[in-house]
């Protein structure tokens, strides 16, 4: 299975793949409550994430676009004001019924984001039709190899308890857990690099 960097022409099809991958994710359901309109709003959200992150050259997909791993480089995980406005324009109607609660909860998640240098795995998703076939492990590998080459830790959040074992197999450990307001729990995970920077 060929894993390759995400390109401009991948943004739209991968946004659809990630919308399917996260359709029943507890945090996604908490943000976008309507199952009927959720694919529209999550597709727009993931298109925004892809457009924002793939220029950092730390995002990967497969030759058949079965999923994607979207990483942010050190110090570049937080969106700027222009990016935030674009996200609001694209997705605000889908969040409006729950906006105060969602803003409060996501603010609590962001407040726990580590301050030190690290790579941030913002999104790892696999099309439901390809889940359980090793695609996720192949997609996460280039980012972890980058961490190990550069001697950088990796950080992520997940809202699925079953993901903890998967990430544990890749060297992550749970740092903390947060209960979202009237919503699901979120786990915060950290991985120290193996080896060290190579010259």
PDB file of C-alpha atoms in Angstrom:
ATOM      1  CA  UNK A   1       0.000   0.000   0.000  1.00  0.00           C
ATOM      2  CA  UNK A   2       1.576   3.250  -1.150  1.00  0.00           C
ATOM      3  CA  UNK A   3       1.478   6.125   1.342  1.00  0.00           C
ATOM      4  CA  UNK A   4       2.191   9.509  -0.186  1.00  0.00           C
ATOM      5  CA  UNK A   5       1.918  13.198   0.729  1.00  0.00           C
ATOM      6  CA  UNK A   6      -1.449  14.898   0.377  1.00  0.00           C
ATOM      7  CA  UNK A   7      -1.731  17.092  -2.734  1.00  0.00           C
ATOM      8  CA  UNK A   8      -4.077  19.948  -3.666  1.00  0.00           C
ATOM      9  CA  UNK A   9      -6.273  17.667  -5.757  1.00  0.00           C
ATOM     10  CA  UNK A  10      -6.812  15.380  -2.748  1.00  0.00           C
ATOM     11  CA  UNK A  11      -8.570  17.987  -0.615  1.00  0.00           C
ATOM     12  CA  UNK A  12     -12.143  17.443  -1.785  1.00  0.00           C
ATOM     13  CA  UNK A  13     -12.127  13.625  -2.011  1.00  0.00           C
ATOM     14  CA  UNK A  14     -10.275  13.268   1.302  1.00  0.00           C
ATOM     15  CA  UNK A  15     -12.700  15.653   3.012  1.00  0.00           C
ATOM     16  CA  UNK A  16     -15.483  13.258   2.008  1.00  0.00           C
ATOM     17  CA  UNK A  17     -13.488  10.242   3.235  1.00  0.00           C
ATOM     18  CA  UNK A  18     -12.809  11.884   6.597  1.00  0.00           C
ATOM     19  CA  UNK A  19     -16.471  12.913   6.933  1.00  0.00           C
ATOM     20  CA  UNK A  20     -17.412   9.249   6.562  1.00  0.00           C
ATOM     21  CA  UNK A  21     -14.662   8.156   8.941  1.00  0.00           C
ATOM     22  CA  UNK A  22     -15.827  10.541  11.672  1.00  0.00           C
ATOM     23  CA  UNK A  23     -19.580  10.355  11.062  1.00  0.00           C
ATOM     24  CA  UNK A  24     -20.238   8.452  14.304  1.00  0.00           C
ATOM     25  CA  UNK A  25     -17.267   9.823  16.255  1.00  0.00           C
ATOM     26  CA  UNK A  26     -18.544  10.923  19.691  1.00  0.00           C
ATOM     27  CA  UNK A  27     -16.983  14.392  19.538  1.00  0.00           C
ATOM     28  CA  UNK A  28     -18.180  14.947  15.966  1.00  0.00           C
ATOM     29  CA  UNK A  29     -21.709  13.949  17.013  1.00  0.00           C
ATOM     30  CA  UNK A  30     -21.469  16.320  19.973  1.00  0.00           C
ATOM     31  CA  UNK A  31     -20.472  19.234  17.703  1.00  0.00           C
ATOM     32  CA  UNK A  32     -22.823  18.460  14.795  1.00  0.00           C
ATOM     33  CA  UNK A  33     -25.923  16.997  16.370  1.00  0.00           C
ATOM     34  CA  UNK A  34     -28.038  16.372  13.280  1.00  0.00           C
ATOM     35  CA  UNK A  35     -27.190  13.031  11.712  1.00  0.00           C
ATOM     36  CA  UNK A  36     -28.880  14.127   8.487  1.00  0.00           C
ATOM     37  CA  UNK A  37     -26.762  17.264   7.952  1.00  0.00           C
ATOM     38  CA  UNK A  38     -23.589  16.054   9.680  1.00  0.00           C
ATOM     39  CA  UNK A  39     -21.860  14.879   6.457  1.00  0.00           C
ATOM     40  CA  UNK A  40     -22.202  18.364   4.949  1.00  0.00           C
ATOM     41  CA  UNK A  41     -20.690  20.176   7.935  1.00  0.00           C
ATOM     42  CA  UNK A  42     -17.977  17.641   8.699  1.00  0.00           C
ATOM     43  CA  UNK A  43     -16.990  17.589   5.024  1.00  0.00           C
ATOM     44  CA  UNK A  44     -16.556  21.353   5.147  1.00  0.00           C
ATOM     45  CA  UNK A  45     -14.600  21.115   8.402  1.00  0.00           C
ATOM     46  CA  UNK A  46     -12.187  18.520   7.034  1.00  0.00           C
ATOM     47  CA  UNK A  47     -11.736  20.445   3.776  1.00  0.00           C
ATOM     48  CA  UNK A  48     -10.721  23.416   5.942  1.00  0.00           C
ATOM     49  CA  UNK A  49      -8.282  21.262   7.923  1.00  0.00           C
ATOM     50  CA  UNK A  50      -6.764  19.814   4.756  1.00  0.00           C
ATOM     51  CA  UNK A  51      -6.359  23.229   3.124  1.00  0.00           C
ATOM     52  CA  UNK A  52      -4.784  24.592   6.302  1.00  0.00           C
ATOM     53  CA  UNK A  53      -2.429  21.724   7.138  1.00  0.00           C
ATOM     54  CA  UNK A  54      -1.295  20.050   3.940  1.00  0.00           C
ATOM     55  CA  UNK A  55       0.942  23.005   2.898  1.00  0.00           C
ATOM     56  CA  UNK A  56       3.061  22.141   5.969  1.00  0.00           C
ATOM     57  CA  UNK A  57       4.102  18.947   4.120  1.00  0.00           C
ATOM     58  CA  UNK A  58       3.254  16.668   7.029  1.00  0.00           C
ATOM     59  CA  UNK A  59       0.002  15.134   5.770  1.00  0.00           C
ATOM     60  CA  UNK A  60      -0.281  11.714   4.168  1.00  0.00           C
ATOM     61  CA  UNK A  61      -2.828   9.591   2.330  1.00  0.00           C
ATOM     62  CA  UNK A  62      -2.760   6.358   0.338  1.00  0.00           C
ATOM     63  CA  UNK A  63      -2.690   5.911  -3.413  1.00  0.00           C
ATOM     64  CA  UNK A  64      -6.402   5.005  -3.254  1.00  0.00           C
ATOM     65  CA  UNK A  65      -7.251   7.795  -0.803  1.00  0.00           C
ATOM     66  CA  UNK A  66      -8.491   5.369   1.837  1.00  0.00           C
ATOM     67  CA  UNK A  67      -7.788   7.804   4.660  1.00  0.00           C
ATOM     68  CA  UNK A  68      -5.490  10.580   5.820  1.00  0.00           C
ATOM     69  CA  UNK A  69      -3.119  11.562   8.611  1.00  0.00           C
ATOM     70  CA  UNK A  70      -2.944  15.331   9.074  1.00  0.00           C
ATOM     71  CA  UNK A  71      -0.071  16.587  11.212  1.00  0.00           C
ATOM     72  CA  UNK A  72       0.845  20.114  12.287  1.00  0.00           C
ATOM     73  CA  UNK A  73       4.492  21.054  12.618  1.00  0.00           C
ATOM     74  CA  UNK A  74       5.873  22.494  15.883  1.00  0.00           C
ATOM     75  CA  UNK A  75       4.335  25.848  16.714  1.00  0.00           C
ATOM     76  CA  UNK A  76       1.921  25.694  13.758  1.00  0.00           C
ATOM     77  CA  UNK A  77      -1.041  23.755  15.158  1.00  0.00           C
ATOM     78  CA  UNK A  78      -3.165  26.761  16.118  1.00  0.00           C
ATOM     79  CA  UNK A  79      -5.196  28.425  13.370  1.00  0.00           C
ATOM     80  CA  UNK A  80      -4.741  32.162  12.822  1.00  0.00           C
ATOM     81  CA  UNK A  81      -7.572  34.700  12.806  1.00  0.00           C
ATOM     82  CA  UNK A  82      -8.103  34.489   9.050  1.00  0.00           C
ATOM     83  CA  UNK A  83      -8.331  30.697   9.178  1.00  0.00           C
ATOM     84  CA  UNK A  84     -10.793  30.859  12.077  1.00  0.00           C
ATOM     85  CA  UNK A  85     -13.050  33.249  10.174  1.00  0.00           C
ATOM     86  CA  UNK A  86     -12.994  30.946   7.153  1.00  0.00           C
ATOM     87  CA  UNK A  87     -13.948  27.989   9.352  1.00  0.00           C
ATOM     88  CA  UNK A  88     -16.826  29.939  10.893  1.00  0.00           C
ATOM     89  CA  UNK A  89     -18.137  30.948   7.472  1.00  0.00           C
ATOM     90  CA  UNK A  90     -18.035  27.347   6.286  1.00  0.00           C
ATOM     91  CA  UNK A  91     -19.429  25.519   9.325  1.00  0.00           C
ATOM     92  CA  UNK A  92     -21.146  27.918  11.741  1.00  0.00           C
ATOM     93  CA  UNK A  93     -24.749  27.051  10.740  1.00  0.00           C
ATOM     94  CA  UNK A  94     -24.105  23.408  11.603  1.00  0.00           C
ATOM     95  CA  UNK A  95     -22.860  24.306  15.097  1.00  0.00           C
ATOM     96  CA  UNK A  96     -25.265  27.139  15.965  1.00  0.00           C
ATOM     97  CA  UNK A  97     -27.756  25.086  17.995  1.00  0.00           C
ATOM     98  CA  UNK A  98     -24.931  24.032  20.333  1.00  0.00           C
ATOM     99  CA  UNK A  99     -22.514  26.941  19.903  1.00  0.00           C
ATOM    100  CA  UNK A 100     -21.991  28.090  23.528  1.00  0.00           C
ATOM    101  CA  UNK A 101     -21.430  24.536  24.775  1.00  0.00           C
ATOM    102  CA  UNK A 102     -19.147  23.636  21.864  1.00  0.00           C
ATOM    103  CA  UNK A 103     -17.033  26.780  22.243  1.00  0.00           C
ATOM    104  CA  UNK A 104     -16.671  26.156  25.966  1.00  0.00           C
ATOM    105  CA  UNK A 105     -15.683  22.523  25.477  1.00  0.00           C
ATOM    106  CA  UNK A 106     -13.256  23.095  22.617  1.00  0.00           C
ATOM    107  CA  UNK A 107     -11.699  25.925  24.602  1.00  0.00           C
ATOM    108  CA  UNK A 108     -11.070  23.474  27.450  1.00  0.00           C
ATOM    109  CA  UNK A 109      -9.445  21.046  24.998  1.00  0.00           C
ATOM    110  CA  UNK A 110      -7.239  23.747  23.498  1.00  0.00           C
ATOM    111  CA  UNK A 111      -6.182  24.951  26.953  1.00  0.00           C
ATOM    112  CA  UNK A 112      -4.606  21.540  27.586  1.00  0.00           C
ATOM    113  CA  UNK A 113      -2.533  21.575  24.407  1.00  0.00           C
ATOM    114  CA  UNK A 114       1.155  21.259  25.417  1.00  0.00           C
ATOM    115  CA  UNK A 115       3.334  24.315  24.975  1.00  0.00           C
ATOM    116  CA  UNK A 116       6.631  22.569  24.179  1.00  0.00           C
ATOM    117  CA  UNK A 117       7.846  21.680  20.690  1.00  0.00           C
ATOM    118  CA  UNK A 118       6.007  18.674  19.257  1.00  0.00           C
ATOM    119  CA  UNK A 119       4.225  17.349  16.205  1.00  0.00           C
ATOM    120  CA  UNK A 120       0.459  17.413  16.565  1.00  0.00           C
ATOM    121  CA  UNK A 121      -1.644  14.701  14.958  1.00  0.00           C
ATOM    122  CA  UNK A 122      -4.730  16.796  14.255  1.00  0.00           C
ATOM    123  CA  UNK A 123      -6.614  14.120  12.283  1.00  0.00           C
ATOM    124  CA  UNK A 124      -6.201  10.423  11.584  1.00  0.00           C
ATOM    125  CA  UNK A 125      -9.141   8.898   9.771  1.00  0.00           C
ATOM    126  CA  UNK A 126      -9.782   5.872   7.573  1.00  0.00           C
ATOM    127  CA  UNK A 127     -12.782   5.270   5.334  1.00  0.00           C
ATOM    128  CA  UNK A 128     -15.110   2.825   7.126  1.00  0.00           C
ATOM    129  CA  UNK A 129     -14.790   0.388   4.202  1.00  0.00           C
ATOM    130  CA  UNK A 130     -11.015   0.182   4.794  1.00  0.00           C
ATOM    131  CA  UNK A 131     -10.945   0.191   8.600  1.00  0.00           C
ATOM    132  CA  UNK A 132      -9.304  -2.789  10.273  1.00  0.00           C
ATOM    133  CA  UNK A 133      -6.989  -3.448   7.325  1.00  0.00           C
ATOM    134  CA  UNK A 134      -3.849  -1.685   8.580  1.00  0.00           C
ATOM    135  CA  UNK A 135      -4.426   1.590   6.737  1.00  0.00           C
ATOM    136  CA  UNK A 136      -4.348   3.661   9.941  1.00  0.00           C
ATOM    137  CA  UNK A 137      -0.999   2.188  11.000  1.00  0.00           C
ATOM    138  CA  UNK A 138       0.486   2.871   7.576  1.00  0.00           C
ATOM    139  CA  UNK A 139      -0.821   6.435   7.556  1.00  0.00           C
ATOM    140  CA  UNK A 140       0.514   7.318  11.002  1.00  0.00           C
ATOM    141  CA  UNK A 141       3.973   5.883  10.333  1.00  0.00           C
ATOM    142  CA  UNK A 142       5.521   8.749   8.278  1.00  0.00           C
ATOM    143  CA  UNK A 143       4.644  11.291  10.971  1.00  0.00           C
ATOM    144  CA  UNK A 144       6.093   9.109  13.720  1.00  0.00           C
ATOM    145  CA  UNK A 145       9.235   8.543  11.653  1.00  0.00           C
ATOM    146  CA  UNK A 146       9.544  12.319  11.293  1.00  0.00           C
ATOM    147  CA  UNK A 147       9.194  12.678  15.072  1.00  0.00           C
ATOM    148  CA  UNK A 148      11.930  10.114  15.646  1.00  0.00           C
ATOM    149  CA  UNK A 149      14.309  11.633  13.073  1.00  0.00           C
ATOM    150  CA  UNK A 150      13.887  15.098  14.568  1.00  0.00           C
ATOM    151  CA  UNK A 151      13.738  13.987  18.206  1.00  0.00           C
ATOM    152  CA  UNK A 152      10.262  15.461  18.637  1.00  0.00           C
ATOM    153  CA  UNK A 153       7.381  14.223  20.802  1.00  0.00           C
ATOM    154  CA  UNK A 154       3.945  13.684  19.263  1.00  0.00           C
ATOM    155  CA  UNK A 155       0.610  14.773  20.708  1.00  0.00           C
ATOM    156  CA  UNK A 156      -3.036  14.064  19.865  1.00  0.00           C
ATOM    157  CA  UNK A 157      -6.553  14.026  21.263  1.00  0.00           C
ATOM    158  CA  UNK A 158      -9.170  11.348  20.712  1.00  0.00           C
ATOM    159  CA  UNK A 159     -12.815  11.009  21.665  1.00  0.00           C
ATOM    160  CA  UNK A 160     -12.946   7.225  21.187  1.00  0.00           C
ATOM    161  CA  UNK A 161     -11.857   4.976  24.021  1.00  0.00           C
ATOM    162  CA  UNK A 162     -11.238   2.108  21.597  1.00  0.00           C
ATOM    163  CA  UNK A 163      -8.541   4.228  19.896  1.00  0.00           C
ATOM    164  CA  UNK A 164      -6.396   4.175  23.040  1.00  0.00           C
ATOM    165  CA  UNK A 165      -5.150   0.637  22.350  1.00  0.00           C
ATOM    166  CA  UNK A 166      -4.323   1.527  18.728  1.00  0.00           C
ATOM    167  CA  UNK A 167      -2.314   4.567  19.741  1.00  0.00           C
ATOM    168  CA  UNK A 168      -0.708   2.649  22.595  1.00  0.00           C
ATOM    169  CA  UNK A 169       0.700   0.188  20.067  1.00  0.00           C
ATOM    170  CA  UNK A 170       2.356   3.161  18.376  1.00  0.00           C
ATOM    171  CA  UNK A 171       4.030   4.397  21.550  1.00  0.00           C
ATOM    172  CA  UNK A 172       1.457   6.892  22.863  1.00  0.00           C
ATOM    173  CA  UNK A 173       0.415   7.098  26.496  1.00  0.00           C
ATOM    174  CA  UNK A 174      -2.581   8.856  28.027  1.00  0.00           C
ATOM    175  CA  UNK A 175      -1.728  12.162  29.681  1.00  0.00           C
ATOM    176  CA  UNK A 176      -5.188  13.160  30.865  1.00  0.00           C
ATOM    177  CA  UNK A 177      -8.922  12.907  30.244  1.00  0.00           C
ATOM    178  CA  UNK A 178     -11.584  15.618  30.011  1.00  0.00           C
ATOM    179  CA  UNK A 179     -15.372  15.349  30.054  1.00  0.00           C
ATOM    180  CA  UNK A 180     -16.836  17.768  27.509  1.00  0.00           C
ATOM    181  CA  UNK A 181     -19.829  19.830  28.685  1.00  0.00           C
ATOM    182  CA  UNK A 182     -22.890  17.586  28.301  1.00  0.00           C
ATOM    183  CA  UNK A 183     -20.763  15.491  25.978  1.00  0.00           C
ATOM    184  CA  UNK A 184     -18.302  12.644  25.649  1.00  0.00           C
ATOM    185  CA  UNK A 185     -14.861  12.301  27.196  1.00  0.00           C
ATOM    186  CA  UNK A 186     -11.693  13.312  25.364  1.00  0.00           C
ATOM    187  CA  UNK A 187      -8.315  11.685  25.976  1.00  0.00           C
ATOM    188  CA  UNK A 188      -5.003  13.510  25.560  1.00  0.00           C
ATOM    189  CA  UNK A 189      -2.080  11.359  24.396  1.00  0.00           C
ATOM    190  CA  UNK A 190       1.683  11.887  24.166  1.00  0.00           C
ATOM    191  CA  UNK A 191       4.519   9.961  22.561  1.00  0.00           C
ATOM    192  CA  UNK A 192       8.206  10.479  23.226  1.00  0.00           C
ATOM    193  CA  UNK A 193      10.503  10.006  20.232  1.00  0.00           C
ATOM    194  CA  UNK A 194      12.488   6.825  19.921  1.00  0.00           C
ATOM    195  CA  UNK A 195      16.161   7.198  19.094  1.00  0.00           C
ATOM    196  CA  UNK A 196      17.112  10.811  18.509  1.00  0.00           C
ATOM    197  CA  UNK A 197      17.732  13.413  15.845  1.00  0.00           C
ATOM    198  CA  UNK A 198      19.853  12.246  12.946  1.00  0.00           C
ATOM    199  CA  UNK A 199      22.441  14.514  11.422  1.00  0.00           C
TER     200      UNK A 199
END
